[in-house]
């Protein structure tokens, strides 16, 4: 059966969340068979669409845009005020500590944030990280520019308790001195939520610090440095409904203050002479160059919109949508969901799966071209984890990820489309074009 729904007939799953809406194209997307449908965006984990209040905040800031901190003009002062207010909004959103004050450094995203921290840890710091991490969390510590010493990669844990025990053992066995545990708050492959508070507790008991990759967690649930006890947190604005090239590293200031600037250049300097450079203090120390003012304003607007109450309501709604999606896929023969800790473990709105007999790239291409559904296919920049979870005979998976704009109809359309494709296969021809499968011909 074909389950594509015409534009305007979708039933929303969204409770009353006021202005917590997204910017989207009203005209829908074209299909290879002709006609258009409302776009079923199920790729939020890759990059989320823009929140309406974020777009409004940018529109308000643009007329006054100017370079910050070093300009005497009125627009420069207005932009500087907006930039620093954005920092305070992000600080509140992340539950930053005030005594002593956590640093909030604007960066390009989670990858940038963790590379910054890798260059700021004390020289020779032991870093413990699970192989289940996204590459942004897994790889920076072994980069030639990293100040880390030994990097301990822990195998995929069989349970949350196994993760806690493995982290404790690895940190206890590490040489005395600076040690850092890097862990995700929610998997970008399975959506499963990690036991952050318990991991922080065992790390602190061993005298180690913890950095949390909250890129996939923060768009769905509140995260607090103060409440979790985590020492650092990194996230990306483009996953938090503010896709304008910003991100943040927030946490304890001492390591960041003692490290050399992440980049050398204007803004990071206090004084430059013929023979010497005096570097700035935080946060300017690690924000060399002209900052992404509009990206910071966008991130702050998202943080101000996604209050704990709003996120609570969104999570309730999202949980129902995820349960519907998982239950629907489970009824289709040959569909296998990827999971590290079992179907009952708490998760955010991410479901990865494979379909016997249909390669992941072909499935994703057909879902887009024939049904107007956007999903992700591949190994999701978490190759060790995804490869471990894939059933025999599968080289990649498909990931459906939900967010503010997801409706019941989007979920039902995906389930129906997968059932369609399992029953009779794609109805169009597809061929490789620069590493991606595309419809041939493509009349769209």
Tab-separated table of C-alpha atoms in Angstrom:
chain	number	residue	atom	x	y	z
A	1	UNK	CA	0.000	0.000	0.000
A	2	UNK	CA	1.107	3.565	-0.649
A	3	UNK	CA	0.869	5.790	2.396
A	4	UNK	CA	1.974	9.192	1.085
A	5	UNK	CA	-0.337	11.853	2.509
A	6	UNK	CA	-1.127	15.056	0.589
A	7	UNK	CA	-0.020	18.358	2.068
A	8	UNK	CA	-2.336	19.660	4.748
A	9	UNK	CA	-3.852	16.333	5.795
A	10	UNK	CA	-1.257	15.414	8.431
A	11	UNK	CA	-2.482	15.133	12.026
A	12	UNK	CA	-0.123	16.913	14.428
A	13	UNK	CA	1.219	15.191	17.532
A	14	UNK	CA	2.273	18.463	19.113
A	15	UNK	CA	0.753	19.669	22.393
A	16	UNK	CA	0.252	23.344	23.108
A	17	UNK	CA	3.818	24.609	23.190
A	18	UNK	CA	3.150	28.212	22.315
A	19	UNK	CA	5.739	29.555	19.880
A	20	UNK	CA	7.888	26.417	19.927
A	21	UNK	CA	7.474	25.815	16.193
A	22	UNK	CA	9.898	25.323	13.322
A	23	UNK	CA	10.502	27.146	10.059
A	24	UNK	CA	9.555	24.852	7.180
A	25	UNK	CA	8.652	25.001	3.502
A	26	UNK	CA	4.896	25.148	3.054
A	27	UNK	CA	5.003	23.803	-0.506
A	28	UNK	CA	6.275	20.366	0.524
A	29	UNK	CA	8.638	18.220	-1.562
A	30	UNK	CA	8.247	16.657	-5.025
A	31	UNK	CA	7.944	12.929	-5.689
A	32	UNK	CA	9.344	11.071	-8.676
A	33	UNK	CA	5.801	9.973	-9.589
A	34	UNK	CA	4.631	13.585	-9.718
A	35	UNK	CA	2.864	15.756	-7.174
A	36	UNK	CA	4.115	17.018	-3.837
A	37	UNK	CA	3.718	15.952	-0.220
A	38	UNK	CA	4.478	17.490	3.133
A	39	UNK	CA	8.105	16.753	3.900
A	40	UNK	CA	8.478	14.143	6.640
A	41	UNK	CA	11.769	15.282	8.135
A	42	UNK	CA	13.064	12.377	10.206
A	43	UNK	CA	16.685	13.468	10.203
A	44	UNK	CA	16.794	15.737	13.249
A	45	UNK	CA	19.815	13.970	14.742
A	46	UNK	CA	21.931	15.143	11.808
A	47	UNK	CA	20.741	18.757	11.865
A	48	UNK	CA	17.519	20.182	13.221
A	49	UNK	CA	15.451	22.827	11.411
A	50	UNK	CA	15.324	26.381	12.696
A	51	UNK	CA	12.966	27.309	15.518
A	52	UNK	CA	10.634	30.188	14.702
A	53	UNK	CA	11.868	32.253	17.705
A	54	UNK	CA	15.446	31.678	16.499
A	55	UNK	CA	14.609	33.053	13.050
A	56	UNK	CA	12.888	36.025	14.695
A	57	UNK	CA	15.884	36.703	16.936
A	58	UNK	CA	18.182	36.692	13.913
A	59	UNK	CA	15.900	39.042	12.008
A	60	UNK	CA	15.945	41.429	14.975
A	61	UNK	CA	19.747	41.253	15.287
A	62	UNK	CA	20.663	41.632	11.626
A	63	UNK	CA	19.926	45.375	11.280
A	64	UNK	CA	22.340	46.079	14.133
A	65	UNK	CA	25.015	43.540	13.210
A	66	UNK	CA	28.636	44.599	13.651
A	67	UNK	CA	31.895	43.136	14.915
A	68	UNK	CA	31.932	42.787	18.685
A	69	UNK	CA	34.121	43.932	21.594
A	70	UNK	CA	36.435	46.277	19.719
A	71	UNK	CA	34.153	48.790	18.051
A	72	UNK	CA	33.142	52.198	19.392
A	73	UNK	CA	30.149	52.494	17.082
A	74	UNK	CA	26.607	52.023	18.293
A	75	UNK	CA	25.978	48.858	16.268
A	76	UNK	CA	29.174	47.307	17.564
A	77	UNK	CA	28.088	48.024	21.121
A	78	UNK	CA	24.609	46.619	20.477
A	79	UNK	CA	26.106	43.476	18.936
A	80	UNK	CA	28.558	43.105	21.802
A	81	UNK	CA	25.703	43.297	24.280
A	82	UNK	CA	23.732	40.712	22.299
A	83	UNK	CA	26.767	38.396	22.142
A	84	UNK	CA	27.399	38.527	25.878
A	85	UNK	CA	23.689	38.172	26.674
A	86	UNK	CA	23.762	35.067	24.493
A	87	UNK	CA	26.580	33.685	26.627
A	88	UNK	CA	24.501	34.222	29.760
A	89	UNK	CA	21.479	32.496	28.178
A	90	UNK	CA	23.581	29.464	27.245
A	91	UNK	CA	25.061	29.422	30.732
A	92	UNK	CA	21.571	29.281	32.272
A	93	UNK	CA	20.423	26.621	29.801
A	94	UNK	CA	23.347	24.376	30.768
A	95	UNK	CA	22.998	24.928	34.507
A	96	UNK	CA	26.494	26.376	34.753
A	97	UNK	CA	27.984	26.839	38.201
A	98	UNK	CA	28.634	30.297	39.599
A	99	UNK	CA	31.074	29.591	42.467
A	100	UNK	CA	33.576	29.288	40.953
A	101	UNK	CA	32.092	30.366	37.649
A	102	UNK	CA	32.102	27.930	34.757
A	103	UNK	CA	33.516	29.199	31.486
A	104	UNK	CA	31.243	29.365	28.443
A	105	UNK	CA	33.247	29.414	25.218
A	106	UNK	CA	31.556	29.788	21.841
A	107	UNK	CA	32.890	27.409	19.191
A	108	UNK	CA	31.699	25.996	15.858
A	109	UNK	CA	30.052	22.865	17.280
A	110	UNK	CA	30.613	19.764	19.374
A	111	UNK	CA	33.570	18.584	17.296
A	112	UNK	CA	35.243	21.959	17.698
A	113	UNK	CA	34.468	22.037	21.428
A	114	UNK	CA	36.048	18.675	22.127
A	115	UNK	CA	39.085	19.443	19.993
A	116	UNK	CA	39.482	22.624	22.037
A	117	UNK	CA	39.326	20.644	25.261
A	118	UNK	CA	41.809	18.091	23.890
A	119	UNK	CA	44.283	20.956	23.451
A	120	UNK	CA	43.481	22.403	26.886
A	121	UNK	CA	43.789	19.350	29.145
A	122	UNK	CA	46.987	19.280	31.215
A	123	UNK	CA	49.923	17.829	29.306
A	124	UNK	CA	49.907	14.044	29.592
A	125	UNK	CA	46.324	13.822	30.866
A	126	UNK	CA	44.926	10.281	30.670
A	127	UNK	CA	41.665	10.198	28.723
A	128	UNK	CA	39.185	7.339	29.056
A	129	UNK	CA	36.546	7.028	26.338
A	130	UNK	CA	34.122	4.331	25.224
A	131	UNK	CA	34.305	3.007	21.662
A	132	UNK	CA	30.574	3.697	21.435
A	133	UNK	CA	31.224	7.434	21.140
A	134	UNK	CA	30.574	9.631	18.130
A	135	UNK	CA	33.813	10.420	16.304
A	136	UNK	CA	33.637	13.963	17.690
A	137	UNK	CA	34.155	12.479	21.160
A	138	UNK	CA	36.317	9.517	20.172
A	139	UNK	CA	39.031	11.038	17.998
A	140	UNK	CA	40.215	14.465	19.269
A	141	UNK	CA	42.255	12.987	22.121
A	142	UNK	CA	44.562	11.106	19.727
A	143	UNK	CA	45.048	14.010	17.322
A	144	UNK	CA	48.684	15.176	17.061
A	145	UNK	CA	47.706	18.558	18.517
A	146	UNK	CA	46.102	17.009	21.603
A	147	UNK	CA	47.848	17.453	24.951
A	148	UNK	CA	46.449	14.142	26.192
A	149	UNK	CA	48.839	11.369	27.070
A	150	UNK	CA	47.481	7.847	27.224
A	151	UNK	CA	44.053	7.351	25.648
A	152	UNK	CA	42.166	4.341	27.003
A	153	UNK	CA	39.424	3.080	24.700
A	154	UNK	CA	36.891	0.973	26.555
A	155	UNK	CA	34.946	-1.723	24.675
A	156	UNK	CA	31.205	-1.410	24.237
A	157	UNK	CA	29.570	-2.075	27.624
A	158	UNK	CA	26.859	-4.720	27.847
A	159	UNK	CA	24.789	-2.650	30.280
A	160	UNK	CA	24.787	0.721	32.043
A	161	UNK	CA	26.211	-0.990	35.135
A	162	UNK	CA	28.994	-2.480	33.021
A	163	UNK	CA	29.778	1.012	31.701
A	164	UNK	CA	30.026	2.406	35.224
A	165	UNK	CA	32.228	-0.464	36.403
A	166	UNK	CA	34.492	-0.250	33.349
A	167	UNK	CA	34.965	3.496	33.769
A	168	UNK	CA	35.771	3.094	37.457
A	169	UNK	CA	38.308	0.354	36.779
A	170	UNK	CA	40.012	2.232	33.947
A	171	UNK	CA	40.326	5.449	35.924
A	172	UNK	CA	41.595	3.603	38.983
A	173	UNK	CA	44.225	1.823	36.899
A	174	UNK	CA	45.405	5.003	35.189
A	175	UNK	CA	48.526	6.753	36.483
A	176	UNK	CA	47.913	9.378	39.136
A	177	UNK	CA	47.599	12.843	37.737
A	178	UNK	CA	45.055	14.527	35.500
A	179	UNK	CA	42.458	12.118	34.117
A	180	UNK	CA	39.378	12.755	32.028
A	181	UNK	CA	36.389	10.561	31.204
A	182	UNK	CA	34.591	11.439	27.974
A	183	UNK	CA	31.044	10.143	27.591
A	184	UNK	CA	27.921	10.864	25.586
A	185	UNK	CA	24.643	11.695	27.273
A	186	UNK	CA	22.584	10.049	24.513
A	187	UNK	CA	23.756	7.884	21.640
A	188	UNK	CA	23.446	9.345	18.164
A	189	UNK	CA	22.964	5.801	16.813
A	190	UNK	CA	20.412	4.261	19.174
A	191	UNK	CA	19.159	7.248	21.163
A	192	UNK	CA	19.885	5.343	24.382
A	193	UNK	CA	20.547	7.568	27.398
A	194	UNK	CA	23.785	7.008	29.270
A	195	UNK	CA	24.077	7.032	33.101
A	196	UNK	CA	25.888	10.360	33.250
A	197	UNK	CA	25.383	11.141	36.921
A	198	UNK	CA	26.636	7.704	37.989
A	199	UNK	CA	29.645	7.987	35.690
A	200	UNK	CA	30.434	11.432	37.089
A	201	UNK	CA	30.235	10.049	40.626
A	202	UNK	CA	32.708	7.216	40.012
A	203	UNK	CA	35.047	9.501	38.070
A	204	UNK	CA	35.101	12.083	40.850
A	205	UNK	CA	35.665	9.347	43.409
A	206	UNK	CA	38.832	8.485	41.480
A	207	UNK	CA	39.877	12.132	41.255
A	208	UNK	CA	39.067	12.411	37.537
A	209	UNK	CA	37.020	14.892	35.563
A	210	UNK	CA	34.194	14.237	33.083
A	211	UNK	CA	33.260	15.872	29.793
A	212	UNK	CA	29.790	15.125	28.425
A	213	UNK	CA	28.859	15.188	24.750
A	214	UNK	CA	25.294	16.501	25.001
A	215	UNK	CA	24.783	17.112	21.275
A	216	UNK	CA	21.979	14.538	21.014
A	217	UNK	CA	20.662	14.907	24.559
A	218	UNK	CA	20.209	18.665	24.945
A	219	UNK	CA	17.642	19.035	22.127
A	220	UNK	CA	15.369	16.585	23.956
A	221	UNK	CA	15.958	16.866	27.714
A	222	UNK	CA	17.389	19.444	30.137
A	223	UNK	CA	21.091	19.086	30.947
A	224	UNK	CA	22.717	20.761	33.933
A	225	UNK	CA	26.387	20.956	34.805
A	226	UNK	CA	25.408	21.788	38.356
A	227	UNK	CA	22.929	18.924	38.804
A	228	UNK	CA	24.951	16.205	37.061
A	229	UNK	CA	28.257	17.326	38.527
A	230	UNK	CA	29.881	17.039	35.098
A	231	UNK	CA	32.991	19.146	34.673
A	232	UNK	CA	32.466	20.043	31.015
A	233	UNK	CA	29.727	19.821	28.415
A	234	UNK	CA	29.808	20.272	24.643
A	235	UNK	CA	26.946	20.762	22.222
A	236	UNK	CA	26.120	21.988	18.718
A	237	UNK	CA	23.598	24.699	17.908
A	238	UNK	CA	22.613	23.058	14.621
A	239	UNK	CA	21.186	20.096	16.532
A	240	UNK	CA	19.422	22.468	18.932
A	241	UNK	CA	17.230	24.153	16.309
A	242	UNK	CA	19.728	26.975	15.682
A	243	UNK	CA	21.559	25.889	12.496
A	244	UNK	CA	23.876	28.869	12.111
A	245	UNK	CA	27.356	27.506	12.745
A	246	UNK	CA	27.737	27.866	16.498
A	247	UNK	CA	28.299	25.598	19.478
A	248	UNK	CA	29.663	25.743	22.982
A	249	UNK	CA	32.133	24.253	25.405
A	250	UNK	CA	31.154	25.028	28.987
A	251	UNK	CA	32.729	23.953	32.233
A	252	UNK	CA	35.506	24.430	34.728
A	253	UNK	CA	37.708	27.367	33.867
A	254	UNK	CA	41.105	26.355	35.237
A	255	UNK	CA	42.283	23.977	32.482
A	256	UNK	CA	40.982	26.327	29.802
A	257	UNK	CA	42.633	29.370	31.390
A	258	UNK	CA	45.999	27.642	31.777
A	259	UNK	CA	46.091	26.330	28.203
A	260	UNK	CA	47.486	28.191	25.219
A	261	UNK	CA	44.783	29.750	23.046
A	262	UNK	CA	43.019	27.302	20.751
A	263	UNK	CA	43.692	29.668	17.836
A	264	UNK	CA	46.189	32.524	17.666
A	265	UNK	CA	44.849	35.838	16.443
A	266	UNK	CA	42.931	38.961	17.236
A	267	UNK	CA	40.608	38.849	20.208
A	268	UNK	CA	42.676	36.191	21.959
A	269	UNK	CA	45.415	38.727	22.634
A	270	UNK	CA	45.697	41.438	25.260
A	271	UNK	CA	49.065	42.827	24.121
A	272	UNK	CA	51.421	42.080	21.249
A	273	UNK	CA	54.959	43.504	21.105
A	274	UNK	CA	57.942	42.799	18.896
A	275	UNK	CA	59.076	40.092	21.246
A	276	UNK	CA	56.115	38.882	23.233
A	277	UNK	CA	52.384	38.167	23.342
A	278	UNK	CA	50.152	38.538	26.375
A	279	UNK	CA	47.088	36.351	25.878
A	280	UNK	CA	43.629	37.273	27.033
A	281	UNK	CA	41.715	35.612	29.848
A	282	UNK	CA	38.615	33.488	29.297
A	283	UNK	CA	36.460	33.355	27.321
A	284	UNK	CA	38.196	35.588	24.761
A	285	UNK	CA	41.346	33.483	25.148
A	286	UNK	CA	39.768	30.740	23.019
A	287	UNK	CA	37.602	32.894	20.744
A	288	UNK	CA	40.201	34.354	18.385
A	289	UNK	CA	39.033	36.166	15.281
A	290	UNK	CA	35.679	37.812	14.635
A	291	UNK	CA	33.153	35.712	16.561
A	292	UNK	CA	30.033	34.235	14.996
A	293	UNK	CA	27.765	36.769	16.677
A	294	UNK	CA	24.619	35.713	14.842
A	295	UNK	CA	25.327	32.058	15.581
A	296	UNK	CA	25.569	32.882	19.280
A	297	UNK	CA	22.346	34.917	19.150
A	298	UNK	CA	20.615	31.995	17.421
A	299	UNK	CA	21.851	29.470	19.974
A	300	UNK	CA	20.736	31.707	22.837
A	301	UNK	CA	17.265	32.106	21.327
A	302	UNK	CA	16.938	28.323	21.141
A	303	UNK	CA	18.111	27.987	24.735
A	304	UNK	CA	15.622	30.620	25.907
A	305	UNK	CA	12.795	28.870	24.031
A	306	UNK	CA	13.557	25.349	25.201
A	307	UNK	CA	12.824	25.869	28.873
A	308	UNK	CA	12.738	22.833	31.182
A	309	UNK	CA	8.929	22.850	31.062
A	310	UNK	CA	8.897	22.967	27.270
A	311	UNK	CA	11.443	20.162	27.066
A	312	UNK	CA	9.388	18.101	29.503
A	313	UNK	CA	6.309	18.455	27.291
A	314	UNK	CA	8.313	17.732	24.170
A	315	UNK	CA	9.791	14.602	25.721
A	316	UNK	CA	6.358	13.262	26.673
A	317	UNK	CA	5.147	13.788	23.128
A	318	UNK	CA	8.338	12.426	21.599
A	319	UNK	CA	8.239	9.288	23.729
A	320	UNK	CA	4.783	8.476	22.379
A	321	UNK	CA	5.962	9.046	18.807
A	322	UNK	CA	9.053	6.872	19.287
A	323	UNK	CA	7.001	4.074	20.832
A	324	UNK	CA	4.629	4.206	17.865
A	325	UNK	CA	7.511	4.113	15.398
A	326	UNK	CA	9.326	1.251	17.107
A	327	UNK	CA	6.144	-0.777	17.505
A	328	UNK	CA	5.259	-0.267	13.843
A	329	UNK	CA	8.698	-1.266	12.586
A	330	UNK	CA	8.737	-4.319	14.876
A	331	UNK	CA	5.680	-5.684	13.090
A	332	UNK	CA	7.403	-5.676	9.691
A	333	UNK	CA	9.223	-8.857	8.772
A	334	UNK	CA	12.927	-8.454	8.141
A	335	UNK	CA	13.293	-5.168	10.034
A	336	UNK	CA	15.862	-5.135	12.843
A	337	UNK	CA	16.329	-2.206	15.232
A	338	UNK	CA	19.822	-1.439	16.523
A	339	UNK	CA	20.158	-1.316	20.305
A	340	UNK	CA	23.038	-1.560	22.743
A	341	UNK	CA	21.108	-2.076	25.972
A	342	UNK	CA	17.789	-3.559	24.905
A	343	UNK	CA	14.408	-2.308	23.842
A	344	UNK	CA	13.310	-1.142	27.300
A	345	UNK	CA	16.212	1.220	27.967
A	346	UNK	CA	15.269	4.938	28.064
A	347	UNK	CA	16.126	6.865	24.919
A	348	UNK	CA	15.633	10.092	23.010
A	349	UNK	CA	13.942	10.282	19.618
A	350	UNK	CA	16.365	8.202	17.547
A	351	UNK	CA	15.654	4.817	15.953
A	352	UNK	CA	18.224	3.074	13.738
A	353	UNK	CA	17.338	-0.063	11.831
A	354	UNK	CA	18.132	-2.313	8.884
A	355	UNK	CA	15.884	-4.176	6.466
A	356	UNK	CA	16.858	-7.590	5.171
A	357	UNK	CA	17.279	-7.581	1.412
A	358	UNK	CA	17.330	-3.784	0.997
A	359	UNK	CA	20.651	-1.939	1.374
A	360	UNK	CA	20.442	1.082	3.651
A	361	UNK	CA	21.365	3.593	0.943
A	362	UNK	CA	18.703	2.226	-1.401
A	363	UNK	CA	16.099	2.283	1.351
A	364	UNK	CA	16.910	5.898	2.227
A	365	UNK	CA	16.871	6.975	-1.424
A	366	UNK	CA	13.508	5.333	-2.054
A	367	UNK	CA	11.973	6.786	1.096
A	368	UNK	CA	12.942	10.244	-0.120
A	369	UNK	CA	12.103	9.997	-3.808
A	370	UNK	CA	8.928	7.925	-3.562
A	371	UNK	CA	7.473	8.945	-0.188
A	372	UNK	CA	8.874	12.370	0.692
A	373	UNK	CA	10.620	11.097	3.837
A	374	UNK	CA	14.064	12.271	4.932
A	375	UNK	CA	16.181	9.807	6.930
A	376	UNK	CA	19.912	9.221	7.327
A	377	UNK	CA	21.819	6.171	6.112
A	378	UNK	CA	25.371	5.046	6.825
A	379	UNK	CA	27.422	4.519	9.975
A	380	UNK	CA	26.516	7.894	11.520
A	381	UNK	CA	30.067	9.020	12.406
A	382	UNK	CA	30.120	6.295	15.053
A	383	UNK	CA	31.686	3.471	13.079
A	384	UNK	CA	32.791	1.151	15.909
A	385	UNK	CA	29.382	1.253	17.618
A	386	UNK	CA	27.280	0.951	14.469
A	387	UNK	CA	29.353	-1.880	13.008
A	388	UNK	CA	29.104	-3.756	16.298
A	389	UNK	CA	25.314	-3.452	16.333
A	390	UNK	CA	24.677	-4.337	12.683
A	391	UNK	CA	23.249	-7.816	12.056
A	392	UNK	CA	25.336	-10.115	9.877
A	393	UNK	CA	25.054	-9.274	6.206
A	394	UNK	CA	24.457	-5.555	6.694
A	395	UNK	CA	27.103	-2.892	6.105
A	396	UNK	CA	25.118	0.216	7.017
A	397	UNK	CA	21.877	1.222	8.714
A	398	UNK	CA	19.049	3.729	8.349
A	399	UNK	CA	18.373	6.231	11.132
A	400	UNK	CA	15.062	7.961	11.763
A	401	UNK	CA	15.258	10.811	14.258
A	402	UNK	CA	12.378	12.859	15.593
A	403	UNK	CA	11.952	16.406	16.775
A	404	UNK	CA	9.609	19.318	17.297
A	405	UNK	CA	8.077	19.185	13.822
A	406	UNK	CA	7.459	15.435	13.750
A	407	UNK	CA	3.799	14.387	13.487
A	408	UNK	CA	1.870	11.150	13.870
A	409	UNK	CA	1.439	11.161	10.105
A	410	UNK	CA	5.208	11.345	9.549
A	411	UNK	CA	5.734	8.302	11.759
A	412	UNK	CA	2.887	6.370	10.158
A	413	UNK	CA	4.104	7.277	6.687
A	414	UNK	CA	7.574	5.907	7.458
A	415	UNK	CA	6.206	2.660	8.876
A	416	UNK	CA	3.871	2.235	5.915
A	417	UNK	CA	6.603	3.081	3.417
A	418	UNK	CA	9.016	0.550	4.912
A	419	UNK	CA	6.257	-2.076	4.806
A	420	UNK	CA	5.609	-1.145	1.160
A	421	UNK	CA	9.271	-1.445	0.234
A	422	UNK	CA	9.659	-4.767	2.032
A	423	UNK	CA	6.619	-6.133	0.217
A	424	UNK	CA	7.425	-5.071	-3.341
A	425	UNK	CA	10.708	-3.133	-3.336
A	426	UNK	CA	11.422	0.299	-4.812
A	427	UNK	CA	9.285	1.246	-7.814
A	428	UNK	CA	11.921	3.489	-9.395
A	429	UNK	CA	15.443	2.921	-10.684
A	430	UNK	CA	18.402	4.252	-8.697
A	431	UNK	CA	22.060	4.695	-9.598
A	432	UNK	CA	25.215	5.914	-7.912
A	433	UNK	CA	26.097	9.589	-8.327
A	434	UNK	CA	29.132	10.816	-6.399
A	435	UNK	CA	28.676	8.177	-3.719
A	436	UNK	CA	24.918	8.606	-3.266
A	437	UNK	CA	22.051	6.687	-4.814
A	438	UNK	CA	19.738	8.958	-6.790
A	439	UNK	CA	16.617	8.336	-8.905
A	440	UNK	CA	17.304	7.684	-12.586
A	441	UNK	CA	15.815	9.559	-14.274
A	442	UNK	CA	14.955	12.192	-11.688
A	443	UNK	CA	11.960	14.212	-12.909
A	444	UNK	CA	11.815	16.343	-9.786
